[in-house]
Coordinates of C-alpha atoms in Angstrom, one line a residue:
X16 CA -76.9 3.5 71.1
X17 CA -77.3 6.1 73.3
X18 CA -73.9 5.4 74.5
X19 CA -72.9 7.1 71.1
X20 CA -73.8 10.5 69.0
X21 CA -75.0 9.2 65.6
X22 CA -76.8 11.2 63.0
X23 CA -79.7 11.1 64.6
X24 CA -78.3 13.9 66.9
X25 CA -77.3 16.3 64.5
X26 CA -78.7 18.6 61.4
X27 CA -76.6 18.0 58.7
X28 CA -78.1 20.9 56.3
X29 CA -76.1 23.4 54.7
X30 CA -73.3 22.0 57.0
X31 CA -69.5 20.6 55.6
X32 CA -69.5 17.5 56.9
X33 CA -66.1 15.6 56.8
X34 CA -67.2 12.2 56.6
X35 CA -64.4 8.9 57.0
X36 CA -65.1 6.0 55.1
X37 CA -63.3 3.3 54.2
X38 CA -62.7 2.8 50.6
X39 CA -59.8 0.1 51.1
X40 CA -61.2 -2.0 48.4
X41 CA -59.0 -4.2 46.2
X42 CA -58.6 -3.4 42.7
X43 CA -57.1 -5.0 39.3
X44 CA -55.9 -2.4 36.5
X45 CA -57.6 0.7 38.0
X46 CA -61.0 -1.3 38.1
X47 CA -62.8 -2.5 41.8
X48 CA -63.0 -6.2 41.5
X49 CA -65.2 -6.1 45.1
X50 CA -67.3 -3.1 45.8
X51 CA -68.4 -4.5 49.4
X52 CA -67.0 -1.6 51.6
X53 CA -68.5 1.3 48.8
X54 CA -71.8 -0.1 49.4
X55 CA -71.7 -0.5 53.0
X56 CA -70.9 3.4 53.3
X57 CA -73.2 4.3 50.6
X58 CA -76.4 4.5 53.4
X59 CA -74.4 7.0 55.2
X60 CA -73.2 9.2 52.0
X61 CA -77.0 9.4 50.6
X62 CA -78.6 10.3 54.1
X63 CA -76.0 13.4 54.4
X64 CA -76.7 14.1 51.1
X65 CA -80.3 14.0 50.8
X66 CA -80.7 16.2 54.1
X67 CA -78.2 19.2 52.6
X68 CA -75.3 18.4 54.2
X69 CA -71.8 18.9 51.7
X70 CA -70.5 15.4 51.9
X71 CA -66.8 15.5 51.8
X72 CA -65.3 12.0 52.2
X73 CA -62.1 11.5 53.7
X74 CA -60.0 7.6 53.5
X75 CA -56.8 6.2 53.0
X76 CA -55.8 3.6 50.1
X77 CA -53.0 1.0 50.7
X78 CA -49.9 1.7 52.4
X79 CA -48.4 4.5 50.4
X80 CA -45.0 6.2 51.4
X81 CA -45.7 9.6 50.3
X82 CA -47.8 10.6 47.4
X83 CA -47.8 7.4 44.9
X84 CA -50.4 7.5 42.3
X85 CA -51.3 3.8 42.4
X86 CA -52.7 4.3 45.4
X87 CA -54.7 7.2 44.3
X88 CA -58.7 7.3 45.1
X89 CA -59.4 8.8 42.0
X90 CA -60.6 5.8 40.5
X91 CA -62.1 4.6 43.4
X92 CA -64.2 7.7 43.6
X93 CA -65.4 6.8 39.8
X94 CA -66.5 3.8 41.5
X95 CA -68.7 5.1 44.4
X96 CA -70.6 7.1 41.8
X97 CA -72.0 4.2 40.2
X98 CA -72.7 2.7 43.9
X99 CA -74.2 5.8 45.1
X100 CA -75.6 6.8 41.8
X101 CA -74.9 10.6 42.5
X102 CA -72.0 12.6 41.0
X103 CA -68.7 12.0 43.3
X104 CA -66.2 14.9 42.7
X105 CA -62.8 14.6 43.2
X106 CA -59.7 16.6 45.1
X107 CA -56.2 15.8 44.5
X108 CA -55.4 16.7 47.7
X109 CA -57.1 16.1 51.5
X110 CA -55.5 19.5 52.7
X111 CA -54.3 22.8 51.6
X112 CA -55.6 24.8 48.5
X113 CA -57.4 21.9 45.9
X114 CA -59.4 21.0 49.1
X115 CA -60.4 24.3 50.0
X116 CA -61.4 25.5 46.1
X117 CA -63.2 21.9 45.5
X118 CA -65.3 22.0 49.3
X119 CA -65.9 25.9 48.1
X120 CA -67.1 24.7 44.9
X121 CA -69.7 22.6 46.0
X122 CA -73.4 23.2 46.8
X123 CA -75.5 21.4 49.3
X124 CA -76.4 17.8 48.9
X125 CA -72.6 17.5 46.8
X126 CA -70.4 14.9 47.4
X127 CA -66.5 15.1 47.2
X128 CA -63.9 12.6 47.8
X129 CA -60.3 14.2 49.0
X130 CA -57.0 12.5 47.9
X131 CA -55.8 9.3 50.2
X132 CA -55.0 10.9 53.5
X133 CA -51.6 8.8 54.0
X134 CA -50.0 10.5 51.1
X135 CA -49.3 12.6 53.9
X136 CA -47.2 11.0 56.6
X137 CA -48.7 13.2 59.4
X138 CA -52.0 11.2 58.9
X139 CA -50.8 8.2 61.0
X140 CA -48.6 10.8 63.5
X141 CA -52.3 12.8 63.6
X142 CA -49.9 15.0 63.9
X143 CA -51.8 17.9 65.3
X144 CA -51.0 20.9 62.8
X145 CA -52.0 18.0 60.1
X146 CA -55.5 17.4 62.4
X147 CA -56.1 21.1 62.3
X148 CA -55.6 21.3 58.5
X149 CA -58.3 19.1 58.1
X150 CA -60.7 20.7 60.5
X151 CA -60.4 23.7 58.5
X152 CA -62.5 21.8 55.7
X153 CA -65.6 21.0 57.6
X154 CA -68.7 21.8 60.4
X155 CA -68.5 18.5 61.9
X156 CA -66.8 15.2 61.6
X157 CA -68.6 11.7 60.7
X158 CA -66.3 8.7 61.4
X159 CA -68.1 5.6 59.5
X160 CA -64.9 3.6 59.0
X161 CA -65.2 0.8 62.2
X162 CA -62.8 -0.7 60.2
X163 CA -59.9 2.1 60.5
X164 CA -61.2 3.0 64.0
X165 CA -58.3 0.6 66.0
X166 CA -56.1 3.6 64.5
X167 CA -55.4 7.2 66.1
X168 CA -54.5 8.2 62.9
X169 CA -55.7 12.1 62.3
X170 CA -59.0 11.2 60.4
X171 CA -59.9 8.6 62.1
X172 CA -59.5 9.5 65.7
X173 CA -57.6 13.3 66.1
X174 CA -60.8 14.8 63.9
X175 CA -63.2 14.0 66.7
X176 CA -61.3 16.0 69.5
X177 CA -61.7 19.1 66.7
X178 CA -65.4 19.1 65.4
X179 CA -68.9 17.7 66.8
X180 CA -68.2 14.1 66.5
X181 CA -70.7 11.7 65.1
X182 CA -71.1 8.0 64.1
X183 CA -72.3 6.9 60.1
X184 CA -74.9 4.6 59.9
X185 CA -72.8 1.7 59.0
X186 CA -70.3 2.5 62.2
X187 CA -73.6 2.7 64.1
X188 CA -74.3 -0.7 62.7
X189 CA -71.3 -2.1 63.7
X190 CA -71.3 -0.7 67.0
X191 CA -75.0 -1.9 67.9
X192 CA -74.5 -5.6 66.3
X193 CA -71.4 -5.8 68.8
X194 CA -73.5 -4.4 71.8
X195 CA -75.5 -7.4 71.2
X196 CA -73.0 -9.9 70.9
X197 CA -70.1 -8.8 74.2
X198 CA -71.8 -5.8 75.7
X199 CA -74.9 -6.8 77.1
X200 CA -75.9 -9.9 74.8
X201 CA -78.9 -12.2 75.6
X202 CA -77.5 -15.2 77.3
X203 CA -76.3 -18.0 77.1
X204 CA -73.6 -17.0 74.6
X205 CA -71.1 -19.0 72.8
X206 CA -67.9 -17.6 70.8
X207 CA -66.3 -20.1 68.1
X208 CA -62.9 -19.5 67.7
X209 CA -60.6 -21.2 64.9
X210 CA -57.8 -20.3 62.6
X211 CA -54.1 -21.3 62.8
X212 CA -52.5 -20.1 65.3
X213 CA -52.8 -19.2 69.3
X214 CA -49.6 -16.9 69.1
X215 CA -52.3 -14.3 67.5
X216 CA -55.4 -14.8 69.5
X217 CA -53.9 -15.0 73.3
X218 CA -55.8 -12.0 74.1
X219 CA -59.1 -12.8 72.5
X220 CA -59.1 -16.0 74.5
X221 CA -58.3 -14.6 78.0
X222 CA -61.0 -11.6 77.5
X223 CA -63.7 -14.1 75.8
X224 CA -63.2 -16.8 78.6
X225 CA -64.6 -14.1 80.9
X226 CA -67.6 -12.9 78.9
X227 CA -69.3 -16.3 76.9
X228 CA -71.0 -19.2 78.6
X229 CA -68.9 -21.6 76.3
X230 CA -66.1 -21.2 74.1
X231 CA -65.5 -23.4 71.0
X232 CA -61.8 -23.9 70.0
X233 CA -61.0 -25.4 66.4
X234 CA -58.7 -25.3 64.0
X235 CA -54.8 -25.4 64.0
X236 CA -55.3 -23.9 67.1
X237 CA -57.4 -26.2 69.4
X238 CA -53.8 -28.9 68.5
X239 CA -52.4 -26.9 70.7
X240 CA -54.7 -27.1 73.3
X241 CA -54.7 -30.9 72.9
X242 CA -51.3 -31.2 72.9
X243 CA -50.7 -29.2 76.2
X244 CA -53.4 -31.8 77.4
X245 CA -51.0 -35.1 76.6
X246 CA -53.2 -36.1 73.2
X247 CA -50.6 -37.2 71.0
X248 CA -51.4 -34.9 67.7
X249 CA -49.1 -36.5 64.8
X250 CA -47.6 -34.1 62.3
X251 CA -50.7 -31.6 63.1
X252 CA -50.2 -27.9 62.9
X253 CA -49.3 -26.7 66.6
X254 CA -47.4 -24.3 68.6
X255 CA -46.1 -26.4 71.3
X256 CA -44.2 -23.7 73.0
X257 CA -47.6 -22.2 74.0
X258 CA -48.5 -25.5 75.8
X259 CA -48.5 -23.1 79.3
X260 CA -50.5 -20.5 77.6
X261 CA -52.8 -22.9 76.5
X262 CA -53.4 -24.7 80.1
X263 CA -53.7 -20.8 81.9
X264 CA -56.3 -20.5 79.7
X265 CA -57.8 -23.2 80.4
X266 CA -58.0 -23.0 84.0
X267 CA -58.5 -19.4 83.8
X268 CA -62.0 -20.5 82.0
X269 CA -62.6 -22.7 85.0
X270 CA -62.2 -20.1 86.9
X271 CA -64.8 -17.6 85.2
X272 CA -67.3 -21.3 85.1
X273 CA -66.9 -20.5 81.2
X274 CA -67.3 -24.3 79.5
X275 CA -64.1 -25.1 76.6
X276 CA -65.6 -27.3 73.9
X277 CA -62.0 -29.0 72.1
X278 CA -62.9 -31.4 69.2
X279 CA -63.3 -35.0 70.9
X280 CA -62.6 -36.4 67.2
X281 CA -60.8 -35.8 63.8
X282 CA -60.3 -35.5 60.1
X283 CA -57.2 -36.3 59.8
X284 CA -54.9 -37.0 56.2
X285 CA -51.4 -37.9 55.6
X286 CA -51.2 -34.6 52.6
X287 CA -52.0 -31.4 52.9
X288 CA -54.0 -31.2 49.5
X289 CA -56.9 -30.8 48.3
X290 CA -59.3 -34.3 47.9
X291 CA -56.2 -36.0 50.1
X292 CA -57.6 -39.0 51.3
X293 CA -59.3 -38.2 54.6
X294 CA -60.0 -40.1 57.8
X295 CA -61.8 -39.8 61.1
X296 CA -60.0 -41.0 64.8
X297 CA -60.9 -40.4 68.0
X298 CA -58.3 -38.1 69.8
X299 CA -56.6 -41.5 71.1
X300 CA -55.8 -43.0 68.4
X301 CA -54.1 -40.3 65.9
X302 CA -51.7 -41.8 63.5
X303 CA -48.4 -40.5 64.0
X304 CA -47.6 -39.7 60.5
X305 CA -50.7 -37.8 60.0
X306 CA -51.8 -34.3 60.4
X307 CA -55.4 -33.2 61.8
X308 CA -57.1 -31.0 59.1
X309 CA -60.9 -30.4 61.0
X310 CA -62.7 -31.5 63.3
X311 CA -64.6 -35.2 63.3
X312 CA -68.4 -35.9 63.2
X313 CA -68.9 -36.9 66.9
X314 CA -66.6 -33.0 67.6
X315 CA -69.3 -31.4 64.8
X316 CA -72.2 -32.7 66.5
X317 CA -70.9 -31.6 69.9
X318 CA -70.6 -28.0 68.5
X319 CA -73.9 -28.3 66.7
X320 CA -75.5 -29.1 70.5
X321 CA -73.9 -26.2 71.9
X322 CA -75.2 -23.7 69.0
X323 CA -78.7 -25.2 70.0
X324 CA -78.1 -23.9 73.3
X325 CA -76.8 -20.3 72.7
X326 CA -79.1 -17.5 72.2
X327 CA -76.0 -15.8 71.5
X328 CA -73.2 -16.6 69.2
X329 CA -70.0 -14.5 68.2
X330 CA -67.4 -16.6 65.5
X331 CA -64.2 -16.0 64.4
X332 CA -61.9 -18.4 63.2
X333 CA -62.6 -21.4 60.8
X334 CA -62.9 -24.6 62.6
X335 CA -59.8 -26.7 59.7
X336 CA -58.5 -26.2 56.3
X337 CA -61.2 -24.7 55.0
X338 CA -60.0 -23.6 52.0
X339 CA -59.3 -27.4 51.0
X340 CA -61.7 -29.9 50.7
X341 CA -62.7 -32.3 51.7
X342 CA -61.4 -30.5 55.0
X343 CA -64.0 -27.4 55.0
X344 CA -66.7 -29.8 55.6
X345 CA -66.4 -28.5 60.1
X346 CA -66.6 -25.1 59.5
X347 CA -69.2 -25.5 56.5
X348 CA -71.8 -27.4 58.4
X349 CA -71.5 -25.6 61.7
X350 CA -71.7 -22.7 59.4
X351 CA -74.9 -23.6 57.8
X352 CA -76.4 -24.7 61.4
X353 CA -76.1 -21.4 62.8
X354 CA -77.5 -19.6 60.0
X355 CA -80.4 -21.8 60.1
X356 CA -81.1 -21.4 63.8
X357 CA -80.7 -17.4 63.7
X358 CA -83.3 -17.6 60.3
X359 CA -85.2 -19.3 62.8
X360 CA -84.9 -16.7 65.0
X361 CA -83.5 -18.9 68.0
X362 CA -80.1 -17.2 67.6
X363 CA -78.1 -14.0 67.5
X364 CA -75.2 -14.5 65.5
X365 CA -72.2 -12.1 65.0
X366 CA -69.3 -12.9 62.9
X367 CA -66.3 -11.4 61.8
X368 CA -62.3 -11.7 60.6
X369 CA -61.1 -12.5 56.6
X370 CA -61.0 -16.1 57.1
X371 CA -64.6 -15.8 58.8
X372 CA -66.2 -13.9 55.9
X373 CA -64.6 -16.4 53.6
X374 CA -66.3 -19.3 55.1
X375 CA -69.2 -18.2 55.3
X376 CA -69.5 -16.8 51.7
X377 CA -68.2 -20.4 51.0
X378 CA -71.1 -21.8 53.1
X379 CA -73.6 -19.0 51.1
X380 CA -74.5 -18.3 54.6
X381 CA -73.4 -14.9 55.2
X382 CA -76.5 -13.0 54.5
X383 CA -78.4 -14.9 56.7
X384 CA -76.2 -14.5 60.0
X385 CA -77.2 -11.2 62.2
X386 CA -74.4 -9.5 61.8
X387 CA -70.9 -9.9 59.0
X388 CA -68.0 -7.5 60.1
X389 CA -65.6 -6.5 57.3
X390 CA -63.6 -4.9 59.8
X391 CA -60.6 -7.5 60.2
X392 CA -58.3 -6.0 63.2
X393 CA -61.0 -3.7 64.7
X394 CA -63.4 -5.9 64.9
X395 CA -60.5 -8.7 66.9
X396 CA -59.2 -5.3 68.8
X397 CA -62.7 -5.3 69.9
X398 CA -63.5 -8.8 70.8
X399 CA -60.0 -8.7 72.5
X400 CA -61.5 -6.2 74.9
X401 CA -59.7 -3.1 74.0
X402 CA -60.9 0.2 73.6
X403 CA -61.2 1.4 70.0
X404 CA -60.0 5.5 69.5
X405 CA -62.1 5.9 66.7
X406 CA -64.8 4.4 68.7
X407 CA -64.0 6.4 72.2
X408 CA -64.2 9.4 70.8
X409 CA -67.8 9.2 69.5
X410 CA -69.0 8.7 73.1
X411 CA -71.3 10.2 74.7
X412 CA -69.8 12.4 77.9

């Protein structure tokens, strides 16, 4: 982490410190329904507080056009109080005068959470007059919101070109856990990738097939790999437009000596539903009023074989329908192998994207894995390769 300035390098005491979380959590009739996100930021919020430090939390909620009052953090900030189990005032503003009289307000050790910054539309300009307005409020700026860092928005990126920039603990987290799986991982490393479509993860599987050992392809996905290979795929889910994309990728994989693991076998049904009759063929014999809905026992033990070899392994994508049974059954037992092997301590594993955490919370496997990201689009920005602004501007230079 030296790459990075984290808390470690600073003295927070007595110091406004203007700290980005996120607090994008859902809620049902002014209540949180999942406080994940409030208690992944609430190791940051109580270090700054405990050493002295005013903590004065800036985020965004929804997608408002303008001030809207649903998507106020008001409630929200209720919320974190419970989580953090410390007072959390509350300014109905993130600029101007009730900022400035609510930070004056507040001793050391406070904590304050400022209105949604995107009721003001110069948040996702970061507009620089808007950027300077909120460096007024603070000493120093504390990004801990990985998953708003794919943004140059004003608090998430234009802050740190302002104030002494520093990473929270969880951003630090986040950051270290991905070191481990892409930046300088312990080899060999395998990436699973799944989910529906290729037409979204082109440039995950170009920059991938350049940095794992092996790549595992499943879900709606892989059909269009096999179908740009001749295998004749039914009524399956595929983009056969991509067919070219799919076979560049493939050779560019040969080229970079990176192995493609594509199921050799598969569940297949004549419904999409739920406890639909199920069957499993071999890729040659795929009926062709049927759809493929996961991968087959001889493809699950092939990926099982090739988790055995990895010391490294980084997942996104479920491997079928997950969400229907009996077509989960790929992603849940691949799922369950790779938490047992990093229990064992034979494996690092790194997971992320909504469908991801999902499956794995289906699987009850998510504590054990190395490393869950709730980040969604960061955390694919990232494994696609690209450089994060939020993230850039924490670096050390």
């Amino acid at each position: 982490m030296k790459q990075f300035r984290t808390l470690d390098d600073v003295d927070v005491k007595g110091k406004r410190v203007l700290l980005r979380v996120d607090l994008n959590v859902p809620m049902d009739n002014g209540h949180v329904t999942d406080a994940t996100r409030l208690e992944r930021v609430a190791p940051t919020i109580n270090e700054i507080a405990a050493k002295g430090g005013k903590v004065i939390l800036l985020a965004h909620f929804g997608r408002p056009k303008g001030r809207d009052e649903k998507d106020s953090l008001k409630p929200v900030a209720a919320a974190l109080a419970d989580v953090v189990k410390h007072p959390v005032a509350f300014a109905d503003d993130c600029i101007g005068d009730p900022a400035a009289k609510a930070i004056a307000a507040m001793k050391d050790g406070d904590i304050l959470c400022l209105e949604n910054t995107r009721f003001h539309k110069e948040e996702e300009k970061n507009d620089p007059a808007f950027v300077a307005e909120l460096a007024k409020l603070g000493d120093i700026w504390v990004n801990d919101a990985f998953s708003a860092a794919h943004r140059a928005h004003a608090s998430t990126e234009g802050l740190g070109h302002k104030l002494p920039a520093y990473a929270g603990r969880t951003m630090q987290a986040e950051l270290e856990a991905l070191g481990k799986a892409l930046g300088s991982p312990t080899r060999p490393v395998i990436a699973i990738v799944g989910g529906a479509k290729v037409s979204t993860k082109i440039d995950l599987l170009e920059n991938l097939v350049t940095k794992v050992d092996a790549l595992v392809i499943g879900g709606g996905m892989a059909n269009t790999f096999l179908h740009a290979q001749g295998v004749q795929i039914g009524k399956s889910l595929a983009e056969k437009d991509l067919a070219p994309t799919a076979l560049k990728i493939l050779e560019k994989a040969e080229a970079a000596n990176c192995a493609i693991i594509l199921p050799v076998d598969a569940t297949v049904s004549y419904h999409f539903a739920a406890n639909s009759p199920s069957f499993a063929y071999g890729l040659d014999a795929i009926p062709p009023d049927s759809m493929i809905l996961d991968v087959g026992p001889q493809s699950t033990a092939r990926i099982h074989a090739a988790i055995d070899d990895a010391a490294t392994l980084v997942w996104n994508g479920p491997l079928g329908a997950f969400e229907l049974a009996p077509f989960d059954r790929g992603t849940m037992v691949a799922a369950k192998h790779a938490a047992e092997r990093t229990k064992a301590k034979k494996l690092i594993s790194v997971a992320g994207g909504g469908d991801t955490v999902a499956a794995l919370n289906q699987a009850g496997v998510a504590h054990d894995f190395t490393y869950v990201s709730t980040a969604g689009g960061a955390f694919l920005e990232w494994m696609e390769g690209k450089p994060l602004p939020g993230v850039e501007v924490l670096k050390n230079r």
